[in-house]
Amino acid sequence: MDLPIIYHPDYVAPLPPGHRFPMQKFGMLYDMLINDGVGKPEQFHQPVRPPVKLIELVHTPGYVEAYCQGSLDGKQQRRIGLPWSEALVNRTCVAVGGTILTAKLALECGLACNTAGGTHHAFPDYGSGFCIFNDLAIACRVFLQEGLVRRVLIVDLDVHQGDGTAYIFRDDPNVFTFSMHCEVNFPGIKQKSDLDVPLAEGMGDDEYLQTLGSYLPDLLSHVKPDLVLYDAGVDTHRDDKLGKLQLTDTGLFCREMQVLSTCTKVGVPVACVIGGGYATDMAALVYRHSILHRAATQVYQQRWF
Ligand SMILES: [Zn+2]
């Protein structure tokens, strides 16, 4: 069996020309994975739009309804940073369905990768920083509620702090939130994760990987999770438009191998989402995101064949 990869054509919703959010990267990532032979068409799983009641495991009904109907006020809408459209509502919900499916397949197969997800700045009653509904938090709540997992560890290595996720699970002993991010990046006001590791601006591959290695194995033995949700944001790259760290493509590949092999070696399933990544060179950006799927394919083959 091959690594399960999750994708839906609706991950791409139209935005006004020149909008700073790189929406087209999701479709281009699918194309690159197919064209480079990273994934065969039959490896791809298509999610469905989840019932609203699952989104409401994390978000307030008032916010979910107002967002879906396009009746948020101007200030709330600007905080999200993406112009409302029916297509974007569908995209937002399908992407949540994608992370739920990724977690389900990870529990079945040991490892699975989404080609979207990681909307970690979304809070229960408002969205922020391109994030509308918190897919990571919703997936946690769904599987905890179904009794399929007892403890979840969220490993958030996006360059930005997973502030929404940290806030949502601030009093939940069943979900451990770990965020390693650049301390001077957005959000200006940080929340308190169960473990925050703020990194100095300009940190490069070696120091980054050593820091990660000094936390991850201990976290796994301390938290003893039944599932890891991994946010593999590539806005840690030196050429990222928003991130202020200095990782290279090689550094990213080493990071993904480190996270995935450390978790799978101790038998913990990992559900991966791609997280943030911002660049004008779309081909380079899409390649950076695909490093996750390339590394996951290696780890999956080493473990199961
Ligand atoms: Zn980010």
Short mmCIF file of C-alpha atoms and ligand atoms in Angstrom, two decimals:
data_model
loop_
_atom_site.label_atom_id
_atom_site.label_comp_id
_atom_site.label_asym_id
_atom_site.label_seq_id
_atom_site.Cartn_x
_atom_site.Cartn_y
_atom_site.Cartn_z
CA MET A 1 0.00 0.00 0.00
CA ASP A 2 1.12 3.54 -0.73
CA LEU A 3 1.06 6.65 1.43
CA PRO A 4 -2.47 8.13 1.59
CA ILE A 5 -2.57 11.71 0.25
CA ILE A 6 -5.67 13.88 0.60
CA TYR A 7 -6.76 16.37 -2.04
CA HIS A 8 -9.93 17.95 -3.40
CA PRO A 9 -10.14 20.22 -6.48
CA ASP A 10 -12.24 22.57 -4.36
CA TYR A 11 -9.12 23.33 -2.26
CA VAL A 12 -8.65 26.08 -4.85
CA ALA A 13 -11.26 28.84 -4.70
CA PRO A 14 -11.03 31.95 -6.87
CA LEU A 15 -9.60 35.11 -5.27
CA PRO A 16 -9.40 38.59 -6.83
CA PRO A 17 -6.39 38.89 -9.19
CA GLY A 18 -3.19 39.84 -7.37
CA HIS A 19 -4.47 38.83 -3.92
CA ARG A 20 -1.52 38.14 -1.61
CA PHE A 21 -2.79 34.72 -0.49
CA PRO A 22 -1.26 32.09 -2.85
CA MET A 23 -4.47 30.10 -3.42
CA GLN A 24 -3.29 28.43 -6.62
CA LYS A 25 -0.55 26.56 -4.74
CA PHE A 26 -2.93 23.78 -3.67
CA GLY A 27 -3.81 22.74 -7.24
CA MET A 28 -0.19 23.16 -8.33
CA LEU A 29 0.93 20.92 -5.46
CA TYR A 30 -1.41 18.16 -6.62
CA ASP A 31 -0.07 18.51 -10.18
CA MET A 32 3.55 18.42 -8.98
CA LEU A 33 3.01 15.32 -6.85
CA ILE A 34 1.47 13.52 -9.84
CA ASN A 35 3.97 14.81 -12.43
CA ASP A 36 7.02 14.01 -10.28
CA GLY A 37 5.68 10.54 -9.50
CA VAL A 38 5.51 11.24 -5.75
CA GLY A 39 1.90 10.04 -5.75
CA LYS A 40 -0.12 7.93 -8.17
CA PRO A 41 -3.72 9.00 -8.84
CA GLU A 42 -5.08 6.04 -6.84
CA GLN A 43 -3.18 7.23 -3.74
CA PHE A 44 -5.30 10.36 -3.52
CA HIS A 45 -8.36 10.45 -1.30
CA GLN A 46 -11.07 13.05 -1.73
CA PRO A 47 -12.69 14.51 1.38
CA VAL A 48 -16.30 15.61 1.77
CA ARG A 49 -17.71 18.74 3.37
CA PRO A 50 -18.24 17.86 7.05
CA PRO A 51 -21.58 18.39 8.83
CA VAL A 52 -21.81 21.80 10.53
CA LYS A 53 -22.13 20.10 13.92
CA LEU A 54 -18.52 18.89 13.63
CA ILE A 55 -17.29 22.43 12.96
CA GLU A 56 -19.30 23.50 16.01
CA LEU A 57 -17.25 21.13 18.20
CA VAL A 58 -14.74 24.02 18.14
CA HIS A 59 -16.49 27.11 16.80
CA THR A 60 -19.49 28.98 18.17
CA PRO A 61 -22.69 28.41 16.16
CA GLY A 62 -23.08 32.17 15.74
CA TYR A 63 -19.65 32.52 14.09
CA VAL A 64 -20.10 29.45 11.88
CA GLU A 65 -23.47 30.67 10.65
CA ALA A 66 -22.34 34.28 10.12
CA TYR A 67 -19.27 33.18 8.18
CA CYS A 68 -21.11 30.66 6.03
CA GLN A 69 -23.84 33.16 5.19
CA GLY A 70 -21.43 36.03 4.54
CA SER A 71 -22.82 38.22 7.33
CA LEU A 72 -19.66 38.83 9.41
CA ASP A 73 -19.04 42.53 9.97
CA GLY A 74 -16.31 44.35 8.07
CA LYS A 75 -13.82 44.25 10.93
CA GLN A 76 -14.13 40.46 11.39
CA GLN A 77 -13.90 39.94 7.65
CA ARG A 78 -10.73 42.07 7.40
CA ARG A 79 -9.13 40.18 10.26
CA ILE A 80 -9.49 36.99 8.17
CA GLY A 81 -7.86 38.71 5.20
CA LEU A 82 -9.69 36.75 2.49
CA PRO A 83 -12.71 38.24 0.66
CA TRP A 84 -15.92 36.31 1.30
CA SER A 85 -17.46 34.21 -1.46
CA GLU A 86 -19.68 31.15 -1.65
CA ALA A 87 -16.75 29.27 -3.21
CA LEU A 88 -14.46 30.23 -0.32
CA VAL A 89 -17.02 28.97 2.20
CA ASN A 90 -17.08 25.65 0.38
CA ARG A 91 -13.28 25.59 0.19
CA THR A 92 -12.98 26.30 3.90
CA CYS A 93 -15.36 23.48 4.84
CA VAL A 94 -13.90 20.96 2.37
CA ALA A 95 -10.40 21.70 3.74
CA VAL A 96 -11.65 20.93 7.27
CA GLY A 97 -13.07 17.68 5.87
CA GLY A 98 -9.63 17.05 4.37
CA THR A 99 -7.85 17.24 7.70
CA ILE A 100 -10.48 15.01 9.34
CA LEU A 101 -9.95 12.46 6.54
CA THR A 102 -6.17 12.79 6.90
CA ALA A 103 -6.39 11.99 10.62
CA LYS A 104 -8.72 9.04 9.92
CA LEU A 105 -6.32 7.59 7.34
CA ALA A 106 -3.33 8.23 9.61
CA LEU A 107 -5.03 6.19 12.34
CA GLU A 108 -5.66 3.39 9.84
CA CYS A 109 -2.33 3.46 7.98
CA GLY A 110 0.15 5.10 10.39
CA LEU A 111 0.83 8.13 8.20
CA ALA A 112 -1.21 10.36 5.88
CA CYS A 113 -0.67 13.78 4.27
CA ASN A 114 -3.13 16.46 3.36
CA THR A 115 -2.37 18.93 0.55
CA ALA A 116 -3.94 21.82 2.50
CA GLY A 117 -4.77 22.54 6.16
CA GLY A 118 -3.11 24.11 9.15
CA THR A 119 -5.48 27.04 9.72
CA HIS A 120 -4.16 27.50 13.24
CA HIS A 121 -4.98 31.21 13.74
CA ALA A 122 -8.73 30.53 13.86
CA PHE A 123 -10.32 31.03 17.32
CA PRO A 124 -13.73 29.69 18.47
CA ASP A 125 -15.61 32.86 17.52
CA TYR A 126 -13.42 34.64 15.00
CA GLY A 127 -10.97 34.02 12.18
CA SER A 128 -7.57 35.64 11.68
CA GLY A 129 -4.53 35.61 9.38
CA PHE A 130 -6.12 33.71 6.43
CA CYS A 131 -7.60 31.17 8.86
CA ILE A 132 -11.38 30.75 9.16
CA PHE A 133 -12.09 27.40 10.82
CA ASN A 134 -9.38 25.59 12.80
CA ASP A 135 -9.04 22.25 10.99
CA LEU A 136 -6.47 20.89 13.47
CA ALA A 137 -8.69 21.60 16.46
CA ILE A 138 -11.81 20.24 14.78
CA ALA A 139 -10.06 16.99 13.81
CA CYS A 140 -8.86 16.58 17.43
CA ARG A 141 -12.33 17.06 18.84
CA VAL A 142 -13.94 14.71 16.30
CA PHE A 143 -11.66 11.78 17.13
CA LEU A 144 -11.64 12.45 20.89
CA GLN A 145 -15.42 12.56 20.86
CA GLU A 146 -15.67 9.34 18.88
CA GLY A 147 -13.33 7.72 21.41
CA LEU A 148 -10.85 6.77 18.69
CA VAL A 149 -8.03 8.57 20.50
CA ARG A 150 -7.46 9.56 24.11
CA ARG A 151 -4.52 11.96 23.72
CA VAL A 152 -3.42 14.03 20.78
CA LEU A 153 -0.15 15.90 20.33
CA ILE A 154 -0.18 18.85 17.95
CA VAL A 155 3.28 19.55 16.55
CA ASP A 156 3.04 22.98 14.97
CA LEU A 157 6.23 23.96 13.13
CA ASP A 158 4.72 26.71 11.00
CA VAL A 159 6.80 29.89 11.42
CA HIS A 160 3.80 31.56 13.09
CA GLN A 161 2.59 30.55 16.54
CA GLY A 162 -0.48 28.27 16.54
CA ASP A 163 -2.32 30.79 18.68
CA GLY A 164 -5.89 29.72 17.90
CA THR A 165 -5.10 26.07 18.61
CA ALA A 166 -3.28 26.97 21.85
CA TYR A 167 -6.27 28.99 23.02
CA ILE A 168 -8.86 26.34 22.08
CA PHE A 169 -7.07 23.61 24.05
CA ARG A 170 -5.76 25.79 26.91
CA ASP A 171 -7.77 23.79 29.47
CA ASP A 172 -7.95 20.45 27.66
CA PRO A 173 -5.68 17.78 29.20
CA ASN A 174 -6.32 15.45 26.23
CA VAL A 175 -4.66 17.71 23.67
CA PHE A 176 -1.05 18.84 24.05
CA THR A 177 -0.15 21.85 21.93
CA PHE A 178 3.49 22.29 20.91
CA SER A 179 4.41 25.32 18.84
CA MET A 180 7.92 26.11 17.63
CA HIS A 181 7.85 29.42 15.79
CA CYS A 182 9.79 32.61 15.12
CA GLU A 183 9.25 34.91 18.08
CA VAL A 184 9.07 38.14 16.06
CA ASN A 185 6.53 36.85 13.52
CA PHE A 186 2.72 37.28 13.58
CA PRO A 187 0.72 37.08 15.84
CA GLY A 188 1.91 40.10 17.83
CA ILE A 189 0.15 38.83 20.94
CA LYS A 190 1.01 35.18 21.52
CA GLN A 191 -1.20 32.68 23.34
CA LYS A 192 0.16 30.08 25.73
CA SER A 193 0.61 26.62 24.19
CA ASP A 194 1.37 23.66 26.45
CA LEU A 195 4.90 24.10 25.12
CA ASP A 196 6.08 27.12 23.16
CA VAL A 197 9.56 27.29 21.69
CA PRO A 198 10.06 30.80 20.30
CA LEU A 199 13.03 31.00 17.94
CA ALA A 200 15.29 33.99 17.25
CA GLU A 201 14.93 35.75 13.90
CA GLY A 202 17.35 34.45 11.27
CA MET A 203 17.87 30.95 12.69
CA GLY A 204 19.21 28.49 10.11
CA ASP A 205 19.02 24.74 9.50
CA ASP A 206 21.49 23.37 12.04
CA GLU A 207 20.33 25.26 15.08
CA TYR A 208 16.68 24.72 14.11
CA LEU A 209 17.04 20.96 13.70
CA GLN A 210 19.05 20.64 16.92
CA THR A 211 16.40 22.57 18.82
CA LEU A 212 13.63 20.40 17.42
CA GLY A 213 15.60 17.26 18.26
CA SER A 214 16.02 18.42 21.84
CA TYR A 215 12.23 18.55 22.37
CA LEU A 216 10.41 16.04 20.16
CA PRO A 217 11.50 12.65 21.56
CA ASP A 218 10.86 13.78 25.15
CA LEU A 219 7.48 15.18 24.17
CA LEU A 220 6.41 11.86 22.69
CA SER A 221 7.43 9.91 25.78
CA HIS A 222 5.89 12.49 28.11
CA VAL A 223 2.56 13.03 26.29
CA LYS A 224 2.16 9.45 25.00
CA PRO A 225 -0.21 10.53 22.23
CA ASP A 226 -2.43 8.17 20.21
CA LEU A 227 -2.12 10.58 17.28
CA VAL A 228 0.18 13.41 16.21
CA LEU A 229 -1.22 16.22 14.08
CA TYR A 230 1.72 17.81 12.30
CA ASP A 231 1.56 21.33 10.83
CA ALA A 232 4.48 21.41 8.38
CA GLY A 233 4.37 25.10 7.45
CA VAL A 234 7.17 25.99 5.03
CA ASP A 235 7.11 29.69 5.89
CA THR A 236 10.24 28.85 7.90
CA HIS A 237 12.15 28.91 4.57
CA ARG A 238 14.74 31.64 3.98
CA ASP A 239 12.96 32.83 0.82
CA ASP A 240 9.52 33.04 2.42
CA LYS A 241 7.84 36.42 2.11
CA LEU A 242 6.44 36.44 5.66
CA GLY A 243 8.64 34.14 7.74
CA LYS A 244 11.81 35.39 9.40
CA LEU A 245 13.78 32.16 9.72
CA GLN A 246 16.45 30.92 7.30
CA LEU A 247 15.76 27.25 6.54
CA THR A 248 16.83 25.81 3.17
CA ASP A 249 15.06 23.12 1.12
CA THR A 250 17.53 20.59 2.58
CA GLY A 251 16.75 21.81 6.07
CA LEU A 252 13.04 21.36 5.43
CA PHE A 253 13.57 17.82 4.15
CA CYS A 254 15.64 16.97 7.26
CA ARG A 255 12.91 18.48 9.46
CA GLU A 256 10.17 16.38 7.86
CA MET A 257 12.28 13.20 8.07
CA GLN A 258 13.05 13.98 11.71
CA VAL A 259 9.42 14.56 12.73
CA LEU A 260 7.95 11.66 10.76
CA SER A 261 10.56 9.07 11.63
CA THR A 262 10.73 10.05 15.32
CA CYS A 263 6.95 9.60 15.65
CA THR A 264 6.47 6.49 13.50
CA LYS A 265 9.45 4.71 15.11
CA VAL A 266 7.62 4.77 18.43
CA GLY A 267 4.41 3.67 16.70
CA VAL A 268 2.51 6.97 16.85
CA PRO A 269 0.37 7.72 13.76
CA VAL A 270 0.99 11.10 12.13
CA ALA A 271 -1.55 13.18 10.21
CA CYS A 272 0.22 15.95 8.27
CA VAL A 273 -1.11 19.26 6.98
CA ILE A 274 0.94 21.63 4.83
CA GLY A 275 0.52 24.89 6.79
CA GLY A 276 1.73 28.27 5.59
CA GLY A 277 4.07 29.23 2.79
CA TYR A 278 4.26 32.55 0.94
CA ALA A 279 6.36 33.44 -2.08
CA THR A 280 6.07 35.09 -5.46
CA ASP A 281 7.96 32.23 -7.09
CA MET A 282 5.05 29.78 -7.06
CA ALA A 283 7.01 26.83 -8.47
CA ALA A 284 9.62 27.14 -5.70
CA LEU A 285 6.90 27.46 -3.07
CA VAL A 286 5.00 24.42 -4.31
CA TYR A 287 8.23 22.40 -4.34
CA ARG A 288 8.81 23.41 -0.70
CA HIS A 289 5.37 22.12 0.26
CA SER A 290 5.95 18.90 -1.69
CA ILE A 291 9.01 18.12 0.44
CA LEU A 292 6.57 16.92 3.12
CA HIS A 293 5.03 14.36 0.76
CA ARG A 294 8.44 13.28 -0.55
CA ALA A 295 9.77 12.70 2.98
CA ALA A 296 6.53 11.00 4.08
CA THR A 297 6.75 8.62 1.11
CA GLN A 298 10.26 7.58 2.18
CA VAL A 299 9.28 7.10 5.80
CA TYR A 300 6.16 5.16 4.80
CA GLN A 301 8.11 2.83 2.54
CA GLN A 302 10.87 2.24 5.09
CA ARG A 303 8.34 1.27 7.69
CA TRP A 304 5.94 -0.87 5.76
CA PHE A 305 7.97 -2.65 3.07
ZN ZN B 1 2.42 30.55 8.96
#
